[in-house]
Short mmCIF file of C-alpha atoms and ligand atoms in Angstrom, two decimals:
data_model
loop_
_atom_site.label_atom_id
_atom_site.label_comp_id
_atom_site.label_asym_id
_atom_site.label_seq_id
_atom_site.Cartn_x
_atom_site.Cartn_y
_atom_site.Cartn_z
CA GLU A 1 136.30 78.05 96.96
CA LEU A 2 133.25 80.19 96.29
CA ASP A 3 131.35 79.24 99.46
CA GLU A 4 134.38 80.25 101.58
CA TYR A 5 134.61 83.59 99.77
CA PHE A 6 130.95 84.39 100.43
CA LYS A 7 131.14 83.09 104.01
CA LYS A 8 133.77 85.77 104.72
CA LEU A 9 131.70 88.37 102.95
CA LYS A 10 128.87 87.84 105.43
CA ALA A 11 130.90 89.98 107.85
CA ASP A 12 130.10 93.01 105.66
CA PHE A 13 126.44 92.71 106.74
CA PRO A 14 126.09 93.89 110.35
CA ILE A 15 122.62 92.37 110.85
CA PHE A 16 124.24 88.92 110.91
CA SER A 17 126.55 89.78 113.80
CA GLU A 18 123.65 91.48 115.63
CA ARG A 19 121.49 88.38 115.12
CA PRO A 20 123.89 85.45 114.87
CA ASP A 21 121.09 82.85 114.87
CA LEU A 22 119.27 84.34 111.91
CA VAL A 23 119.09 82.21 108.75
CA TYR A 24 117.73 84.74 106.31
CA LEU A 25 116.10 83.11 103.28
CA ASP A 26 113.62 85.79 102.22
CA ASN A 27 115.83 87.67 99.81
CA ALA A 28 113.21 87.82 97.07
CA ALA A 29 111.24 90.06 99.46
CA THR A 30 114.19 92.25 100.41
CA THR A 31 117.94 91.92 100.92
CA GLN A 32 120.13 92.85 103.90
CA LYS A 33 122.43 95.86 103.64
CA PRO A 34 126.22 95.94 103.75
CA SER A 35 127.98 98.43 106.05
CA ALA A 36 129.10 100.46 103.01
CA VAL A 37 125.45 101.24 102.15
CA ILE A 38 124.45 102.00 105.75
CA GLU A 39 127.50 104.23 106.13
CA LYS A 40 126.70 106.05 102.87
CA LEU A 41 123.23 107.00 104.17
CA ARG A 42 124.71 108.24 107.44
CA HIS A 43 127.44 110.13 105.64
CA PHE A 44 124.91 111.90 103.41
CA TYR A 45 122.82 113.14 106.34
CA VAL A 46 125.88 114.05 108.40
CA THR A 47 127.86 115.86 105.72
CA ALA A 48 125.81 116.76 102.66
CA ASN A 49 122.08 117.03 103.40
CA ALA A 50 120.33 119.74 101.35
CA ASN A 51 117.58 119.68 98.74
CA VAL A 52 118.68 119.13 95.14
CA HIS A 53 118.39 121.24 91.98
CA ARG A 54 117.11 124.31 93.87
CA ALA A 55 119.71 126.42 95.56
CA VAL A 56 123.05 127.91 94.60
CA TYR A 57 124.78 127.61 97.96
CA ARG A 58 127.61 125.15 98.26
CA LEU A 59 125.88 122.45 100.33
CA ALA A 60 123.02 122.22 97.84
CA GLU A 61 125.47 122.04 94.97
CA GLU A 62 127.22 119.16 96.69
CA SER A 63 124.03 117.26 97.38
CA THR A 64 122.90 117.80 93.76
CA ALA A 65 126.26 116.55 92.52
CA LEU A 66 125.95 113.45 94.69
CA TYR A 67 122.42 112.77 93.42
CA GLU A 68 123.50 113.15 89.78
CA GLU A 69 126.64 111.04 90.33
CA SER A 70 124.37 108.33 91.71
CA ARG A 71 122.27 108.52 88.55
CA LYS A 72 125.46 108.09 86.50
CA THR A 73 126.52 105.06 88.58
CA VAL A 74 123.12 103.43 88.00
CA ALA A 75 123.29 104.26 84.28
CA ASP A 76 126.79 102.75 83.94
CA PHE A 77 125.70 99.69 85.89
CA ILE A 78 122.92 98.78 83.45
CA GLY A 79 124.52 100.19 80.32
CA THR A 80 122.48 103.29 79.58
CA ALA A 81 122.84 107.07 79.61
CA PRO A 82 122.09 109.09 82.78
CA GLU A 83 119.18 110.93 81.13
CA GLU A 84 117.52 107.57 80.57
CA ILE A 85 117.45 106.85 84.33
CA ILE A 86 114.47 107.98 86.42
CA PHE A 87 114.61 107.55 90.18
CA THR A 88 111.35 106.23 91.64
CA ARG A 89 110.20 104.73 94.92
CA GLY A 90 110.67 101.20 93.59
CA THR A 91 109.54 98.75 90.92
CA THR A 92 105.89 99.28 91.82
CA GLU A 93 106.09 103.01 91.23
CA SER A 94 108.14 102.55 88.04
CA LEU A 95 105.48 100.23 86.60
CA ASN A 96 102.57 102.44 87.67
CA LEU A 97 104.36 105.41 86.08
CA LEU A 98 104.66 103.50 82.82
CA ALA A 99 101.12 102.17 82.77
CA TYR A 100 99.71 105.67 83.39
CA SER A 101 102.09 107.55 81.13
CA LEU A 102 101.93 105.12 78.21
CA GLY A 103 98.15 104.87 78.66
CA LEU A 104 97.60 108.63 78.86
CA SER A 105 99.77 109.21 75.79
CA GLY A 106 96.75 108.00 73.79
CA LYS A 107 99.03 106.04 71.45
CA TYR A 108 98.41 102.51 72.65
CA LYS A 109 95.31 100.38 72.23
CA SER A 110 96.20 97.41 74.38
CA PHE A 111 98.31 96.13 77.27
CA ILE A 112 99.52 92.51 77.47
CA VAL A 113 100.87 90.80 80.61
CA PRO A 114 101.59 87.11 81.44
CA LEU A 115 99.58 85.57 84.28
CA PHE A 116 102.66 84.78 86.39
CA GLU A 117 103.47 88.44 87.05
CA HIS A 118 103.83 89.99 90.48
CA HIS A 119 100.71 92.04 91.25
CA SER A 120 102.69 95.23 90.74
CA ASN A 121 103.27 94.28 87.10
CA PHE A 122 99.73 93.03 86.62
CA VAL A 123 97.20 95.19 88.42
CA PRO A 124 98.44 98.62 87.12
CA TRP A 125 98.11 97.50 83.46
CA GLN A 126 94.77 95.80 84.12
CA GLN A 127 93.26 98.74 85.98
CA ILE A 128 94.56 101.51 83.74
CA ALA A 129 93.46 99.62 80.64
CA HIS A 130 89.96 99.41 82.13
CA THR A 131 89.98 103.09 83.19
CA LEU A 132 91.09 104.33 79.78
CA GLY A 133 89.01 101.87 77.77
CA LEU A 134 92.03 99.98 76.40
CA LYS A 135 92.16 96.23 75.84
CA PHE A 136 93.87 94.10 78.50
CA TYR A 137 95.17 90.66 77.52
CA PRO A 138 96.58 88.27 80.15
CA VAL A 139 98.85 85.63 78.57
CA LYS A 140 98.20 82.11 79.84
CA ILE A 141 100.99 80.15 81.51
CA HIS A 142 101.75 76.44 81.79
CA GLY A 143 102.61 75.53 85.38
CA GLY A 144 105.02 78.38 85.98
CA GLU A 145 106.23 78.76 82.40
CA LEU A 146 105.48 80.98 79.46
CA PHE A 147 105.31 79.40 75.99
CA LEU A 148 106.45 81.50 73.05
CA GLU A 149 103.61 80.20 70.85
CA ASP A 150 101.08 81.80 73.24
CA VAL A 151 102.98 85.10 73.04
CA GLU A 152 103.15 84.87 69.26
CA ALA A 153 99.40 84.26 68.94
CA ILE A 154 98.49 87.16 71.20
CA VAL A 155 100.87 89.74 69.69
CA LYS A 156 99.54 88.82 66.25
CA SER A 157 95.88 89.17 67.14
CA CYS A 158 95.88 92.02 69.69
CA GLU A 159 94.76 95.58 68.99
CA LYS A 160 97.73 97.70 67.95
CA PRO A 161 99.84 99.57 68.90
CA PHE A 162 100.38 97.59 72.10
CA VAL A 163 102.58 97.37 75.20
CA PHE A 164 103.86 94.02 76.53
CA SER A 165 105.19 93.94 80.08
CA MET A 166 106.81 90.92 81.77
CA THR A 167 109.26 89.84 84.42
CA GLY A 168 112.74 88.44 83.83
CA LEU A 169 112.53 86.12 86.84
CA THR A 170 109.28 85.28 88.61
CA ASN A 171 109.24 86.11 92.30
CA SER A 172 106.87 83.23 93.08
CA LEU A 173 108.82 80.32 91.56
CA GLY A 174 112.17 81.78 90.49
CA TYR A 175 111.46 80.89 86.85
CA ARG A 176 113.99 82.52 84.51
CA ALA A 177 111.61 83.69 81.79
CA PRO A 178 112.69 83.81 78.12
CA PHE A 179 112.22 87.58 77.98
CA GLU A 180 114.83 88.12 75.23
CA ALA A 181 112.83 85.95 72.82
CA VAL A 182 109.55 87.58 73.89
CA ALA A 183 111.02 91.06 73.35
CA LYS A 184 111.95 90.03 69.79
CA LEU A 185 108.43 88.78 69.08
CA VAL A 186 106.96 91.97 70.56
CA HIS A 187 109.19 94.21 68.47
CA SER A 188 108.58 92.31 65.27
CA ALA A 189 104.86 92.91 65.86
CA GLY A 190 105.55 96.63 66.43
CA GLY A 191 104.95 96.63 70.20
CA ILE A 192 106.70 98.25 73.16
CA PHE A 193 108.49 95.89 75.56
CA VAL A 194 108.75 96.52 79.31
CA LEU A 195 110.90 94.34 81.60
CA ASP A 196 110.18 94.00 85.32
CA ALA A 197 113.72 93.30 86.48
CA ALA A 198 113.00 93.41 90.24
CA GLN A 199 114.24 89.81 90.66
CA LEU A 200 116.50 89.60 87.62
CA ILE A 201 118.85 92.52 88.32
CA PRO A 202 120.00 91.18 91.71
CA HIS A 203 120.99 87.89 90.04
CA GLU A 204 122.15 88.62 86.51
CA ALA A 205 124.21 91.20 84.65
CA PHE A 206 122.17 93.30 82.27
CA ASP A 207 123.12 95.56 79.37
CA PHE A 208 120.25 97.87 78.48
CA ALA A 209 121.81 99.36 75.34
CA ALA A 210 122.62 95.93 73.90
CA SER A 211 119.19 94.56 74.81
CA ASP A 212 115.95 94.58 72.88
CA ILE A 213 114.11 96.32 75.71
CA ASP A 214 112.33 99.67 75.78
CA PHE A 215 111.76 100.12 79.52
CA LEU A 216 113.18 98.41 82.57
CA ALA A 217 112.15 98.65 86.24
CA PHE A 218 113.86 97.51 89.43
CA SER A 219 114.01 98.19 93.18
CA GLY A 220 117.07 99.21 95.18
CA HIS A 221 116.16 97.19 98.27
CA LYS A 222 116.34 93.83 96.44
CA ILE A 223 119.96 94.46 95.42
CA LEU A 224 121.45 95.48 98.81
CA GLY A 225 120.26 99.11 98.52
CA PRO A 226 117.88 101.06 100.77
CA THR A 227 114.08 100.82 100.66
CA GLY A 228 112.16 103.64 99.00
CA ILE A 229 114.44 103.98 95.98
CA GLY A 230 114.02 102.33 92.61
CA VAL A 231 114.71 102.84 88.96
CA LEU A 232 112.89 103.18 85.70
CA ALA A 233 115.20 103.08 82.68
CA GLY A 234 113.77 103.94 79.30
CA LYS A 235 114.80 104.77 75.77
CA LYS A 236 115.11 108.54 75.59
CA GLU A 237 112.97 109.03 72.51
CA LEU A 238 110.15 107.06 74.13
CA LEU A 239 110.46 108.91 77.44
CA GLU A 240 110.22 112.17 75.53
CA GLN A 241 106.99 111.08 73.85
CA ILE A 242 105.05 110.12 76.96
CA ARG A 243 103.23 112.23 79.54
CA PRO A 244 104.51 112.89 83.06
CA PHE A 245 103.06 110.69 85.80
CA GLN A 246 103.08 113.12 88.70
CA TYR A 247 103.04 116.91 88.67
CA GLY A 248 104.75 119.33 91.05
CA GLY A 249 108.09 120.95 91.79
CA GLU A 250 111.29 120.00 89.96
CA MET A 251 109.50 118.62 86.90
CA ILE A 252 108.27 121.86 85.30
CA ASP A 253 109.70 124.29 82.78
CA LYS A 254 107.23 127.21 82.63
CA VAL A 255 103.98 127.41 84.55
CA GLY A 256 101.24 129.59 83.06
CA GLU A 257 97.74 130.30 84.34
CA GLN A 258 96.30 127.56 82.16
CA ASP A 259 99.23 125.67 80.71
CA THR A 260 102.53 124.24 81.87
CA THR A 261 105.56 123.01 79.99
CA PHE A 262 107.80 120.38 81.45
CA ALA A 263 111.48 119.87 82.18
CA PRO A 264 113.48 117.57 79.88
CA VAL A 265 113.83 113.86 80.69
CA PRO A 266 114.55 112.46 83.21
CA TYR A 267 113.39 115.41 85.39
CA LYS A 268 109.93 115.48 83.80
CA PHE A 269 109.28 112.23 85.68
CA GLU A 270 110.75 113.22 89.06
CA ALA A 271 108.16 115.49 90.68
CA GLY A 272 108.91 116.72 94.19
CA THR A 273 111.90 116.20 96.44
CA PRO A 274 113.49 112.89 95.53
CA ASN A 275 115.00 110.26 97.81
CA ILE A 276 118.49 111.76 97.66
CA ALA A 277 120.03 109.61 100.38
CA GLY A 278 118.37 106.55 98.85
CA ALA A 279 119.88 107.26 95.44
CA ALA A 280 123.34 107.58 97.01
CA GLY A 281 122.76 104.35 98.96
CA LEU A 282 121.65 102.51 95.82
CA ALA A 283 124.73 103.68 93.92
CA GLU A 284 126.89 102.38 96.77
CA ALA A 285 125.07 99.01 96.68
CA LEU A 286 125.64 98.69 92.94
CA LYS A 287 129.34 99.46 93.38
CA TYR A 288 129.48 96.71 96.00
CA VAL A 289 127.85 94.19 93.64
CA LYS A 290 130.09 95.22 90.75
CA ASN A 291 133.15 94.84 92.91
CA ILE A 292 132.28 91.24 93.73
CA SER A 293 131.18 90.58 90.11
CA TYR A 294 127.99 89.12 88.78
CA GLU A 295 129.93 86.11 87.60
CA LYS A 296 130.69 85.08 91.20
CA ILE A 297 127.24 86.06 92.50
CA SER A 298 125.31 84.18 89.80
CA LYS A 299 127.47 81.07 90.18
CA HIS A 300 127.12 81.09 93.97
CA ILE A 301 123.33 81.45 93.81
CA GLU A 302 123.18 78.69 91.20
CA ASN A 303 125.22 76.39 93.47
CA LEU A 304 122.99 77.16 96.46
CA THR A 305 119.85 76.52 94.39
CA LYS A 306 121.15 73.18 93.10
CA ASN A 307 122.17 72.05 96.58
CA ALA A 308 118.80 73.07 98.05
CA ILE A 309 116.82 71.27 95.33
CA GLU A 310 118.88 68.12 95.86
CA LYS A 311 118.39 68.11 99.63
CA LEU A 312 114.75 69.23 99.67
CA SER A 313 113.57 66.82 97.01
CA VAL A 314 114.28 63.78 99.21
CA ILE A 315 112.08 64.96 102.11
CA PRO A 316 108.96 62.74 102.02
CA GLY A 317 105.70 64.63 101.36
CA LEU A 318 107.44 67.82 100.24
CA THR A 319 106.55 69.19 96.80
CA LEU A 320 108.96 71.56 95.05
CA TYR A 321 107.30 73.91 92.61
CA CYS A 322 110.47 75.11 90.97
CA GLN A 323 111.00 74.66 87.27
CA LYS A 324 114.10 73.17 85.72
CA ASN A 325 115.45 76.67 85.06
CA CYS A 326 114.75 78.27 88.42
CA HIS A 327 117.32 80.60 89.88
CA GLY A 328 117.75 81.51 93.55
CA ILE A 329 114.10 81.02 94.53
CA ILE A 330 112.47 77.75 95.58
CA SER A 331 108.79 77.42 96.42
CA PHE A 332 107.54 74.36 98.25
CA SER A 333 104.75 72.90 100.34
CA HIS A 334 104.23 69.81 102.47
CA GLU A 335 101.19 67.54 102.31
CA ASN A 336 100.73 67.47 106.11
CA ILE A 337 101.25 71.08 107.11
CA HIS A 338 99.94 74.45 105.97
CA PRO A 339 102.65 76.74 104.52
CA HIS A 340 101.97 79.40 107.20
CA ASP A 341 102.45 76.85 109.98
CA LEU A 342 105.59 75.52 108.35
CA ALA A 343 107.06 79.04 107.97
CA GLU A 344 106.18 79.89 111.55
CA LEU A 345 107.72 76.71 112.93
CA LEU A 346 110.85 77.22 110.82
CA SER A 347 111.26 80.62 112.44
CA ARG A 348 110.33 79.59 115.99
CA LEU A 349 112.28 76.32 116.18
CA SER A 350 115.22 77.07 113.89
CA GLY A 351 115.53 80.83 113.27
CA VAL A 352 114.97 80.26 109.56
CA ALA A 353 113.16 83.11 107.78
CA VAL A 354 111.17 82.00 104.72
CA ARG A 355 108.10 83.55 103.18
CA SER A 356 104.66 81.95 103.05
CA GLY A 357 101.54 83.09 101.21
CA HIS A 358 100.56 83.88 97.65
CA HIS A 359 103.75 85.88 96.97
CA CYS A 360 101.78 88.73 95.39
CA SER A 361 100.98 86.50 92.45
CA GLN A 362 97.49 85.11 92.96
CA GLN A 363 97.00 84.21 89.29
CA GLN A 364 100.21 82.16 89.29
CA LEU A 365 99.10 80.22 92.37
CA LYS A 366 95.66 79.68 90.88
CA VAL A 367 97.28 78.03 87.85
CA LEU A 368 99.23 75.75 90.20
CA GLY A 369 96.01 74.96 92.06
CA VAL A 370 97.26 76.15 95.47
CA SER A 371 96.43 79.16 97.63
CA SER A 372 99.68 79.39 99.54
CA LEU A 373 103.31 78.23 99.32
CA CYS A 374 106.53 78.50 101.31
CA ARG A 375 109.38 80.23 99.51
CA ALA A 376 113.11 80.16 100.26
CA SER A 377 115.18 82.68 98.32
CA PHE A 378 118.94 83.12 98.36
CA TYR A 379 121.39 85.94 98.01
CA LEU A 380 125.12 86.34 98.06
CA TYR A 381 125.65 86.15 101.85
CA ASN A 382 123.81 82.82 102.11
CA THR A 383 125.94 79.71 102.55
CA HIS A 384 125.51 75.97 102.11
CA ASN A 385 125.26 75.82 105.89
CA ASP A 386 122.06 77.92 105.61
CA ILE A 387 120.63 75.28 103.26
CA ASP A 388 121.45 72.54 105.79
CA LYS A 389 119.66 74.57 108.48
CA LEU A 390 116.62 74.95 106.24
CA VAL A 391 116.50 71.20 105.59
CA ALA A 392 116.99 70.32 109.27
CA GLY A 393 114.45 73.01 110.19
CA ILE A 394 111.80 71.49 107.93
CA GLN A 395 112.45 68.05 109.42
CA ASP A 396 112.17 69.45 112.96
CA ALA A 397 108.95 71.27 112.09
CA LEU A 398 107.46 68.07 110.65
CA ARG A 399 108.41 66.12 113.76
CA TRP A 400 106.97 68.82 116.01
CA PHE A 401 103.77 68.95 113.97
CA SER A 402 103.18 65.20 113.98
N1 PMP B 501 108.07 92.68 90.55
C1 PMP B 501 108.64 91.60 91.07
C2 PMP B 501 109.01 90.47 90.15
C3 PMP B 501 108.91 91.54 92.44
O1 PMP B 501 109.48 90.46 92.95
C4 PMP B 501 108.56 92.64 93.27
C5 PMP B 501 108.80 92.62 94.76
N2 PMP B 501 108.48 91.42 95.41
C6 PMP B 501 107.97 93.75 92.67
C7 PMP B 501 107.76 93.75 91.32
C8 PMP B 501 107.60 94.95 93.46
O2 PMP B 501 108.73 95.57 93.99
P1 PMP B 501 108.61 96.72 95.10
O3 PMP B 501 107.73 96.16 96.19
O4 PMP B 501 110.01 96.93 95.55
O5 PMP B 501 108.01 97.91 94.45
#
């Protein structure tokens, strides 16, 4: 069955043979890398390393071709055209780019963001709105959920035109947000809709062209790719309208003493030497995911989540903060032990890696009335045995602590 299939697949990830005792449950922070991705990085540096888009010699042509092929792979993966794909350093940079570029375009009067967002989809909009004198509206949440009536009220009353940015899956609680319905509300009120897909893309298939979304951001490292590479996808006509974010080499057309014109999209947004190896590594990671299929991955993560909720919810004194529609991420705390102590004991006594803290979402934790939580998050190489080790690890930690 599915668990057996994914158990075998674990062998593709060399960190697990290097560290056989590791139970890695911090996948919402970053994922481990399969050999295919590691080998792709090595292969690039060993056989094809040269800067892109600059030189006419053969090596540079090959490295440019590899970089552009990687862009095409990413575009095919999320159902868009290559010129609508911008390579960035990660979700954080993609969202900063958007907040600056949409803000500086002078077209928008307000930014709207739900309170459960990761800081990287909250603080850029908040700070740039304040810097440029735009309105900033946080949307209230209920526990960990967003209600459509709150969205409706705010998009009706806000200053227009506006930008609404939200996540597809919260990193703090694993709440699968109703972003499709929100995007519809935003568009019917004439707004621009941005999706932070950092947690969604690793778990769920996505079709940009068929969606009601204007911009989408995600990170390579959360979907088996390298760190330092991420994606901003955007509708071409919108990308053409907005200002560049960074200035420098690669992104210009003609530079005059006083004025400069810029390269066409996507190059207008890729100043300087890009992460060429990272782009190739990300493309390899996406091929790996596609090969397994989202259908299998989503089902497996769903099974793991269900099993974990069942087993964790019978531990006395343990509170689970997950919602009924949480996916792959479970946050919890125990009445007798601080989340940091619990996470440390889980690691020390049982080799289980979970996250503790505010999960870069202080406003979300404030709404829950807590300052810190433990978080276990799953990805495709996790097994039901890992869940058993987490449960046993919590019980051992509680015994040790008392
Ligand atoms: N948004 C969400 C929902 C996230 O989970 C994360 C990473 N934890 C980010 C944005 C930021 O991603 P990165 O650190 O890769 O830029």
